[in-house]
Structures are given as C-alpha cells and as structure tokens.
C-alpha cells in the first residue's frame, strides 16, 4: 500500500530527512525543478511561451521561486507574482527569491491589474500560494489570486496541493484553485485523494525529491492493485464448496426483497463456495426465483413482513459457516432491530453489519463492543451519522477523523462508503480505496458490496483486508460496467462484472 501523509506527517518527513543530512534547500530545489518540468509539459515547449508563477508565503512560495528560475533558464517568459512582502520570506525561500532576481524572470507584487494582465497572457500558471497545511477559507490577496487564476482559464500546475484545499481532509470551505496537474512530494496527501479536493487536483504526480524511502510512513495508506491481488484467496486443487468459503446473509423484508438477492449474488461472484440466505418466510419463494444457487433459511416474520427472530435451522447454518452478513433491506422495525442486536452479540463468526443492521444500533455505537466476533461496519454517510449520533455534514467534513473515532469506539473495522472509500481499524490505521465513482450511485450496489465482504471473510481474509479488497474490486467492477454507458448501470450490472474485475486485478 502507498503511504498517504497528513500535513503533520509531511512536516515530520521534512525534519527527519534534514536530520539525515538532506538540506531543506536541497528538497526545495528538487521540488521546484519537478514543478518546472510539469509546467513545460503543459506548455508543450518553451519558445515564445509564457508562465505566471503565483507565490504565497512560506515554503510553497519558495518552491514556486525555484520553478520560476528553472522556467526562465529554459527560455520561458516567466513572471512571478508575489502575494507577500519580499522581506517576509524565511530560508530557504528567501535565498531562492534572491537567486531569482539574477534571472530574466520578472517579479511583480500582486494587484488586480497585475493578476489580470499576467494570467491573461500566460500559457501556464503555477499555483504556489498555499501548501498542504492550509485549512479554512482563503482571504485577502490570496483569495483574490485564487479567483483570478480560476477566471483566467489557462492550464494550472499546483505545487503539492491546489490552494484553498485542506491538505488533511480534502475539504474546500471557500474558493480553491482548479488545477490541471498537481505535483506533490514524497507521498500523496489526503487533500488530493479525498473529495472535493480530489476533483480540483487534476492529474496527481508524486515525486520523491530525495526523501529517504524508509522515512515515508504514516497511518494512512492507499490501497493498490497489487495489494488486492495478494489478499484475494485462491482455491487449492482439492477445494470444495465449504472450504472455498461458506457465507450467510440475513437480509430482506416484504418491501425490499432485492437486497437479499443482491447480497447473495455479490457473495458468490466474489468467490464464496456456498451462500445461505436467511429471509422472512413470506418472501422466500421470491428469493428462490431470484437466486438459484443459494441455500435458504426461512425466518419468522412480523405483520409487516420483516424478520422477527431466528430458528433452529439458522442456528445450524451459522454453526457451519465462516462469516455472516446482516442488515440489508431488513427495515427499522424495533422487533427486527432487537433481534439483530441479539444475533451480533451471540455470533462466533465474523460479521458484516450493513444498512438496517447498522440502524439497529443508531445512537448507541458502544453497544457494538458487546460481542464475541470481529465485525465490519459498512455505512454510507447517512448511516454513519445515525450510528455515531452526529450530523452528516460532520461525517463528510473529515472522513478520516470520523472513521478513526468510530473504529475506536466500537472496536470494529469501519468502512465508510463513497467515491473514496475510507476504512479504519481500531488501532487508528486508515486505508483509502480510490476505485469507486459516481457510477456506483445506484440502488443495491451497497448490498452487493456487503455480499462481497462476507465472501472474503468466509474465505479466510482478515476483516480489514476483506473490506479493502471487496471495496477495490467493487469499484473496478462498477467502472467496467459503466464504460460506454454514460454511467447508467444497475447493481446487477456490477455483480456481472465482479469476476472480470478480479481477473484484471489478479493479472
């Protein structure tokens, strides 16, 4: 997995590298050189081309000074627009500003007129206003510059992160630069991976610039294809359906029969050898027609057609199975919810808790700690908010922090769904899966994911690995299904592409 560094971790990487004898000036020189290379690529050449480099305070501005020096030396007509008093720049940015004065680059203090003129005739703009430590809302000259960059509608290279984006969360509380390409250093930051910041970053290029590789580490990691390929279980020559993974899905109600079917299909497509689907007895005939491969367990039901309890048959199935998923389409009926809580407390096999299974614990997440088995929680933002007892806006404002908190409170692996799926473990580690997208914003895809996770748990994967692998494959399957269809797909289309996605990832 690729490390993803929070701003504080990136600062520590700088300090630790300098302690190894790699000077701050060396890092700035390498960073600015990479930015200049990126700007030249966007320009498509140097002859007769112009660049505007907008520099804010601190090292981000210093990186811009180095980039401007390289661009000017290459023959690009370069103008540096200063948002800070020249005397305010500390080392090594100050030295690079002085070195810049010996080049053909022009240096201008920011003003409305200067921004309009220089950005208007530039072929590329370098955004060196704010670094990854920024949070909040840009104000004053910086806000004016950000607005002018966006209004100019010329290609933009952002230094480390688009200015105005919170480097630790991806939040955008005011106006932020819309970059075509972001050059970041050492490791990506959450702000260029998580939305809405990711939507403003354009293409993200990660450049090492001399950091010792062993120092690039943190508690957040980006899941990559080779990780998933290593996690996915394989079947031995002598495998049989139970050894390949036996998963149980408790789901569905009279008004939501499809949830159980999609979870069961997702489990089989992800590699389960055997899937038992437990549903209210009144909808059993419907499910038997939708899911021919599964074995079935009828459950007693309420007057509204929701499950009201278990049975000896279910107990027998659970005793043989390797993992359980519970919740999709079960309704918020309190009789059902009470039984869900009882099942979770008693389970001795890993559990995936989704949808109405999560709603059974709304506002009482600590109750999830009263259990024997490992669990994976799979909420979307709304379910997360209900479970944790916070506002949905608080969830999306800082997804990493909220997932960490809930994983710690519950002792569970928490998978927060989204175009960037964030997975947290009780020890505070975070995994980010970036394969999802708007093509998965259709009813039933979450049920498919639940089935996939239970299949991988039943196949022997650890909860965090099962969650991350399933989310990654799920995103690839959704993307493949959406190709050539303008994103208009159904959950069934995703299920159909799961084997293909696994094949692509496994190579």
XYZ file of C-alpha atoms in Angstrom:
507
model
C 0.000 0.000 0.000
C 1.177 3.519 -0.744
C 1.633 5.830 2.246
C -0.609 8.903 2.365
C 0.727 11.633 4.632
C -1.249 14.030 6.742
C 0.219 17.554 6.784
C 1.832 16.991 10.191
C 3.381 13.745 8.927
C 4.716 15.545 5.848
C 6.335 18.151 8.097
C 7.889 15.390 10.174
C 9.225 13.817 6.967
C 10.942 17.124 6.160
C 12.500 17.293 9.629
C 13.592 13.653 9.645
C 15.136 13.983 6.180
C 17.078 17.055 7.257
C 18.321 15.119 10.289
C 19.722 12.601 7.780
C 21.688 15.413 6.122
C 19.278 16.271 3.321
C 19.010 20.035 3.486
C 15.770 21.985 3.216
C 17.313 23.894 0.314
C 18.022 20.604 -1.490
C 14.419 19.492 -1.054
C 13.120 22.855 -2.288
C 15.425 22.772 -5.303
C 14.239 19.307 -6.283
C 10.574 20.188 -5.722
C 10.762 23.362 -7.785
C 12.548 21.506 -10.570
C 9.772 18.932 -10.782
C 7.136 21.678 -10.895
C 9.007 23.428 -13.706
C 9.176 20.168 -15.675
C 5.420 19.739 -15.273
C 4.774 23.317 -16.382
C 6.914 22.846 -19.506
C 4.928 19.729 -20.400
C 1.670 21.644 -20.151
C 3.147 24.462 -22.257
C 4.172 21.994 -24.946
C 7.530 23.743 -25.425
C 9.417 26.859 -24.373
C 9.895 29.085 -27.419
C 7.587 32.093 -27.235
C 5.767 30.625 -24.245
C 4.844 32.480 -21.068
C 4.356 31.310 -17.488
C 2.916 33.061 -14.445
C 4.033 31.783 -11.050
C 1.839 32.973 -8.172
C 3.741 32.706 -4.889
C 2.336 32.874 -1.396
C 4.191 32.814 1.908
C 6.358 30.003 3.196
C 7.991 27.043 1.521
C 5.223 26.644 -1.046
C 6.165 30.063 -2.376
C 9.819 29.029 -2.223
C 9.076 26.013 -4.422
C 7.470 28.469 -6.828
C 10.612 30.636 -6.892
C 12.732 27.612 -7.841
C 10.228 26.592 -10.538
C 10.276 30.136 -11.928
C 14.084 30.133 -12.046
C 14.118 26.874 -13.996
C 11.426 28.064 -16.387
C 13.233 31.340 -17.047
C 16.514 29.486 -17.605
C 14.781 27.276 -20.162
C 13.644 30.300 -22.157
C 10.067 30.608 -20.927
C 8.917 34.189 -20.406
C 8.296 33.990 -16.672
C 6.555 36.390 -14.315
C 6.441 35.817 -10.569
C 3.516 37.410 -8.756
C 4.240 37.940 -5.070
C 1.439 37.795 -2.521
C 3.840 38.501 0.356
C 6.347 41.230 1.192
C 9.738 40.048 -0.199
C 11.384 40.650 3.194
C 8.971 38.251 4.912
C 10.295 35.066 3.258
C 12.387 32.891 5.558
C 15.093 30.495 4.462
C 15.406 28.695 2.172
C 12.622 30.536 0.313
C 14.363 33.878 0.851
C 17.579 32.676 -0.800
C 15.654 31.372 -3.772
C 13.871 34.688 -4.184
C 17.234 36.470 -4.227
C 18.585 33.952 -6.739
C 15.530 34.534 -8.899
C 16.401 38.220 -9.230
C 19.518 37.250 -11.184
C 17.433 35.575 -13.916
C 15.312 37.048 -16.729
C 12.166 36.346 -14.687
C 10.125 39.404 -13.774
C 8.929 39.807 -10.185
C 5.745 41.777 -9.554
C 3.743 42.491 -6.395
C 0.181 41.234 -6.648
C -2.599 43.591 -7.637
C -5.814 43.260 -9.570
C -4.174 44.760 -12.634
C -1.043 42.597 -12.433
C -3.021 39.390 -11.908
C -5.360 40.167 -14.796
C -2.580 41.100 -17.198
C -0.056 38.349 -16.383
C -2.526 35.496 -16.017
C -4.322 36.578 -19.168
C -1.268 36.214 -21.374
C 0.281 33.159 -19.698
C 0.265 29.733 -21.293
C 0.544 28.053 -17.888
C 0.064 29.140 -14.286
C 1.964 27.721 -11.330
C -0.111 27.825 -8.145
C 2.376 28.191 -5.273
C 0.079 30.080 -2.896
C -0.701 27.670 -0.064
C 0.740 24.294 0.915
C -0.815 21.214 2.452
C -1.082 22.809 5.885
C -3.822 25.177 4.731
C -7.298 24.918 6.207
C -10.259 27.251 6.405
C -11.092 29.982 3.902
C -8.551 31.981 1.890
C -8.773 35.730 2.417
C -7.240 38.972 1.181
C -4.648 38.850 -1.592
C -4.632 35.043 -1.620
C -8.389 34.858 -2.208
C -8.079 37.466 -4.954
C -5.310 35.469 -6.618
C -7.213 32.180 -6.443
C -10.255 33.789 -8.060
C -8.066 35.337 -10.765
C -6.354 32.020 -11.543
C -9.694 30.281 -11.973
C -11.058 33.125 -14.100
C -8.025 33.032 -16.417
C -8.920 29.562 -17.684
C -5.351 28.592 -18.543
C -3.632 25.316 -17.583
C -2.606 25.251 -13.915
C 0.116 23.300 -12.124
C -0.464 23.194 -8.363
C 2.505 22.859 -6.020
C 1.762 19.988 -3.600
C -1.981 20.770 -3.433
C -4.415 23.203 -5.080
C -4.518 26.323 -2.932
C -7.671 26.545 -0.862
C -7.952 22.784 -0.345
C -7.473 21.409 3.173
C -4.489 19.081 2.848
C -5.622 16.795 5.642
C -9.249 16.275 4.656
C -9.874 17.401 1.076
C -12.425 19.911 2.404
C -12.990 23.136 0.463
C -14.639 25.799 2.583
C -14.061 28.743 0.231
C -12.820 29.196 -3.312
C -9.920 26.936 -4.320
C -7.701 26.654 -7.360
C -8.867 24.298 -10.099
C -5.639 22.614 -11.197
C -4.982 20.531 -14.271
C -1.984 18.861 -12.674
C -0.794 18.684 -9.086
C 2.823 17.847 -8.315
C 3.084 16.551 -4.762
C 6.198 15.449 -2.940
C 7.207 12.265 -1.162
C 3.689 10.867 -0.871
C 0.161 11.972 -1.725
C -1.815 13.888 0.878
C -5.468 13.200 1.770
C -6.438 16.532 0.225
C -5.652 15.326 -3.301
C -7.285 11.911 -2.794
C -10.496 12.714 -0.922
C -13.310 14.756 -2.445
C -13.978 17.584 -3.031
C -10.251 18.341 -3.096
C -9.542 15.447 -5.448
C -11.861 16.966 -8.042
C -9.700 20.121 -8.075
C -6.307 18.412 -8.229
C -6.437 17.155 -11.816
C -3.738 14.598 -12.561
C -1.670 13.952 -9.436
C 2.044 13.235 -9.847
C 4.019 12.106 -6.793
C 7.720 12.983 -6.931
C 10.260 11.633 -4.397
C 12.595 14.743 -4.425
C 15.192 12.983 -2.264
C 13.248 11.833 0.793
C 14.719 8.592 2.220
C 12.098 5.943 1.346
C 12.190 4.397 4.815
C 11.065 7.709 6.310
C 7.932 7.937 4.165
C 5.460 6.342 6.523
C 2.236 7.162 8.288
C -1.030 5.690 9.500
C -2.922 6.209 6.225
C -2.385 4.046 3.159
C -3.782 3.985 -0.351
C -4.804 0.503 -1.491
C -3.252 -0.507 -4.822
C -3.985 -3.388 -7.228
C -1.024 -5.486 -6.135
C -2.261 -5.370 -2.536
C -5.637 -6.726 -3.537
C -4.078 -9.388 -5.763
C -2.069 -10.599 -2.770
C -5.092 -10.646 -0.454
C -7.584 -12.409 -2.713
C -7.914 -16.061 -1.699
C -7.098 -18.790 -4.173
C -8.632 -22.238 -4.396
C -6.493 -25.279 -3.959
C -6.862 -28.195 -6.354
C -8.761 -30.196 -3.737
C -11.145 -27.366 -2.783
C -14.840 -27.968 -2.224
C -17.705 -25.552 -1.774
C -17.401 -25.270 2.003
C -13.624 -24.919 2.048
C -13.900 -22.143 -0.544
C -15.893 -20.116 1.960
C -19.353 -20.511 3.436
C -21.138 -17.210 3.974
C -24.541 -16.473 5.462
C -26.654 -13.446 4.523
C -29.547 -12.399 6.765
C -31.453 -9.765 4.844
C -34.634 -8.629 3.181
C -38.242 -7.871 4.015
C -41.543 -7.779 2.179
C -40.801 -4.313 0.787
C -37.125 -4.973 -0.022
C -36.643 -8.425 -1.487
C -33.879 -7.372 -3.857
C -31.374 -6.540 -1.104
C -31.037 -10.173 -0.048
C -30.703 -11.367 -3.633
C -28.014 -8.816 -4.486
C -26.011 -9.591 -1.365
C -26.173 -13.301 -2.120
C -25.166 -12.762 -5.742
C -22.323 -10.488 -4.669
C -21.029 -13.166 -2.308
C -20.999 -15.829 -4.997
C -19.397 -13.523 -7.563
C -16.627 -12.650 -5.083
C -15.730 -16.307 -4.641
C -17.877 -17.830 -1.911
C -18.266 -21.564 -2.384
C -21.597 -21.680 -0.590
C -24.055 -18.971 0.414
C -27.035 -19.398 2.711
C -29.645 -16.639 2.543
C -31.967 -16.212 5.523
C -35.102 -14.168 4.808
C -38.615 -13.690 6.198
C -40.621 -16.760 5.224
C -43.177 -14.745 3.258
C -40.635 -13.669 0.626
C -38.823 -16.979 0.407
C -40.485 -18.006 -2.902
C -39.430 -14.715 -4.477
C -35.821 -15.164 -3.380
C -35.723 -18.748 -4.605
C -36.615 -17.465 -8.047
C -34.010 -14.692 -7.968
C -31.085 -16.646 -6.553
C -30.975 -20.222 -7.749
C -27.506 -21.089 -6.387
C -28.108 -20.351 -2.703
C -29.465 -22.443 0.107
C -32.298 -20.804 2.032
C -33.378 -20.351 5.607
C -36.931 -19.133 6.269
C -37.336 -16.802 9.236
C -40.413 -15.988 11.292
C -41.755 -12.568 10.400
C -43.638 -9.595 11.764
C -47.016 -8.498 10.434
C -45.143 -6.055 8.172
C -43.069 -8.842 6.625
C -39.769 -8.198 8.425
C -37.738 -10.840 10.259
C -38.814 -11.254 13.874
C -36.303 -13.845 15.103
C -34.181 -16.856 14.357
C -34.746 -20.589 14.141
C -33.065 -23.908 14.798
C -32.302 -24.123 11.080
C -30.484 -20.779 11.179
C -28.520 -21.826 14.254
C -27.383 -24.960 12.436
C -26.320 -22.994 9.347
C -24.400 -20.423 11.391
C -22.582 -23.201 13.226
C -21.175 -24.418 9.899
C -20.474 -21.062 8.224
C -17.347 -18.927 8.151
C -18.896 -15.450 8.131
C -22.213 -13.643 8.430
C -23.692 -10.518 6.846
C -26.779 -8.988 8.360
C -28.892 -5.935 7.668
C -29.651 -5.164 4.006
C -33.341 -4.446 3.465
C -34.462 -5.615 6.909
C -36.382 -2.404 7.842
C -36.151 -0.391 11.052
C -38.870 -2.401 12.842
C -37.897 -2.474 16.525
C -38.638 -6.192 16.874
C -36.285 -6.825 13.977
C -33.687 -4.414 15.344
C -33.703 -6.073 18.755
C -33.137 -9.449 17.125
C -30.272 -8.044 15.019
C -28.584 -6.841 18.211
C -29.033 -10.279 19.747
C -27.542 -12.010 16.695
C -24.495 -9.766 16.742
C -23.846 -10.316 20.450
C -24.092 -14.090 20.060
C -22.187 -14.551 16.798
C -18.958 -16.505 16.982
C -18.052 -15.907 13.335
C -17.053 -12.582 11.708
C -19.991 -10.301 10.933
C -20.593 -7.655 8.270
C -23.141 -5.170 9.594
C -24.843 -3.066 6.943
C -27.908 -0.915 6.294
C -30.673 -1.720 8.786
C -28.213 -3.788 10.782
C -26.380 -0.520 11.442
C -29.637 1.312 12.081
C -30.374 -1.172 14.872
C -27.527 0.492 16.771
C -28.370 4.103 15.874
C -27.086 6.466 18.552
C -25.653 3.585 20.578
C -22.343 2.632 18.897
C -20.774 1.485 22.177
C -23.267 -1.389 22.215
C -21.386 -2.818 19.248
C -18.490 -3.597 21.557
C -20.677 -6.151 23.381
C -19.837 -9.097 21.146
C -17.576 -12.109 20.667
C -16.734 -11.858 16.977
C -14.842 -9.452 14.754
C -17.112 -7.129 12.798
C -17.003 -4.905 9.731
C -19.355 -1.918 9.657
C -20.246 -0.643 6.175
C -22.177 2.634 6.485
C -22.737 5.347 3.926
C -22.553 8.893 5.313
C -26.181 8.964 6.472
C -25.988 5.610 8.252
C -22.679 6.640 9.787
C -24.228 9.841 11.134
C -27.186 7.974 12.666
C -24.943 5.356 14.217
C -22.435 7.823 15.662
C -25.052 10.364 16.710
C -23.538 13.236 14.711
C -24.564 15.303 11.704
C -23.975 14.015 8.172
C -22.045 17.206 7.369
C -19.628 16.361 10.197
C -19.004 12.965 8.624
C -18.049 14.261 5.188
C -16.075 17.252 6.508
C -13.341 14.976 7.884
C -13.945 11.390 6.852
C -10.617 10.104 8.165
C -11.066 11.526 11.657
C -14.667 10.343 11.935
C -13.807 6.805 10.807
C -10.956 6.650 13.286
C -13.230 7.760 16.097
C -15.957 5.235 15.316
C -13.498 2.358 14.889
C -12.024 3.221 18.260
C -15.427 3.489 19.979
C -16.711 0.198 18.589
C -13.568 -1.893 18.268
C -14.710 -2.650 14.716
C -13.344 -2.255 11.226
C -15.307 0.665 9.776
C -15.799 1.035 6.026
C -17.272 4.429 5.127
C -18.651 4.186 1.608
C -18.080 6.859 -1.002
C -16.257 7.648 -4.226
C -13.247 7.357 -1.987
C -13.920 4.560 0.470
C -12.257 5.109 3.854
C -11.570 2.062 6.022
C -10.435 2.351 9.630
C -9.257 -0.191 12.181
C -9.470 0.039 15.980
C -5.723 0.787 16.233
C -6.186 4.018 14.268
C -4.845 2.919 10.895
C -6.652 4.026 7.753
C -6.905 2.580 4.268
C -8.281 4.525 1.318
C -9.775 2.808 -1.726
C -9.993 5.092 -4.749
C -11.634 2.846 -7.363
C -15.213 3.922 -6.688
C -17.064 6.664 -8.507
C -20.457 8.136 -9.315
C -21.288 5.076 -11.408
C -21.900 3.220 -8.117
C -24.542 5.744 -7.015
C -27.436 3.428 -7.745
C -29.697 1.343 -5.539
C -28.394 -2.041 -4.452
C -24.661 -1.573 -5.029
C -24.100 -1.413 -1.268
C -25.861 -4.750 -0.876
C -23.510 -6.221 -3.463
C -20.508 -4.917 -1.516
C -21.840 -6.475 1.686
C -22.046 -9.852 -0.016
C -18.526 -9.486 -1.379
C -17.088 -8.731 2.054
C -18.809 -11.716 3.681
C -17.441 -13.959 0.938
C -13.874 -12.799 1.544
C -14.257 -13.115 5.305
C -15.569 -16.636 4.845
C -12.576 -17.273 2.581
C -10.237 -16.538 5.466
C -9.253 -12.891 4.997
C -8.746 -10.618 7.977
C -11.565 -8.066 8.354
C -9.561 -5.030 7.174
C -8.196 -6.947 4.180
C -11.630 -8.309 3.267
C -13.169 -4.838 3.443
C -10.419 -3.196 1.405
C -10.237 -5.932 -1.226
C -14.008 -6.048 -1.689
C -14.273 -2.267 -1.994
C -11.450 -2.169 -4.534
C -12.915 -4.943 -6.683
C -16.395 -3.425 -6.337
C -15.114 -0.124 -7.717
C -13.334 -1.759 -10.645
C -16.436 -3.808 -11.465
C -18.586 -0.685 -11.372
C -16.205 1.248 -13.591
C -16.051 -1.606 -16.100
C -19.835 -1.936 -16.149
C -20.239 1.811 -16.708
C -17.877 2.024 -19.683
C -19.738 3.116 -22.779
C -22.979 3.533 -20.852
C -22.612 7.089 -19.502
C -22.519 5.633 -16.003
C -26.088 4.345 -16.248
C -25.833 0.957 -14.636
C -27.672 -1.177 -12.094
C -26.380 -3.147 -9.155
C -26.901 -6.297 -11.213
C -24.506 -4.932 -13.829
C -21.876 -4.562 -11.108
C -22.355 -8.158 -9.955
C -21.906 -9.400 -13.507
C -18.517 -7.673 -13.779
C -17.033 -8.828 -10.486
C -15.264 -11.924 -11.904
C -13.846 -9.795 -14.724
C -12.613 -7.207 -12.221
C -10.921 -9.891 -10.134
C -9.238 -11.243 -13.249
C -7.998 -7.753 -14.166
C -6.583 -7.131 -10.704
C -5.033 -10.571 -10.290
C -3.347 -10.191 -13.661
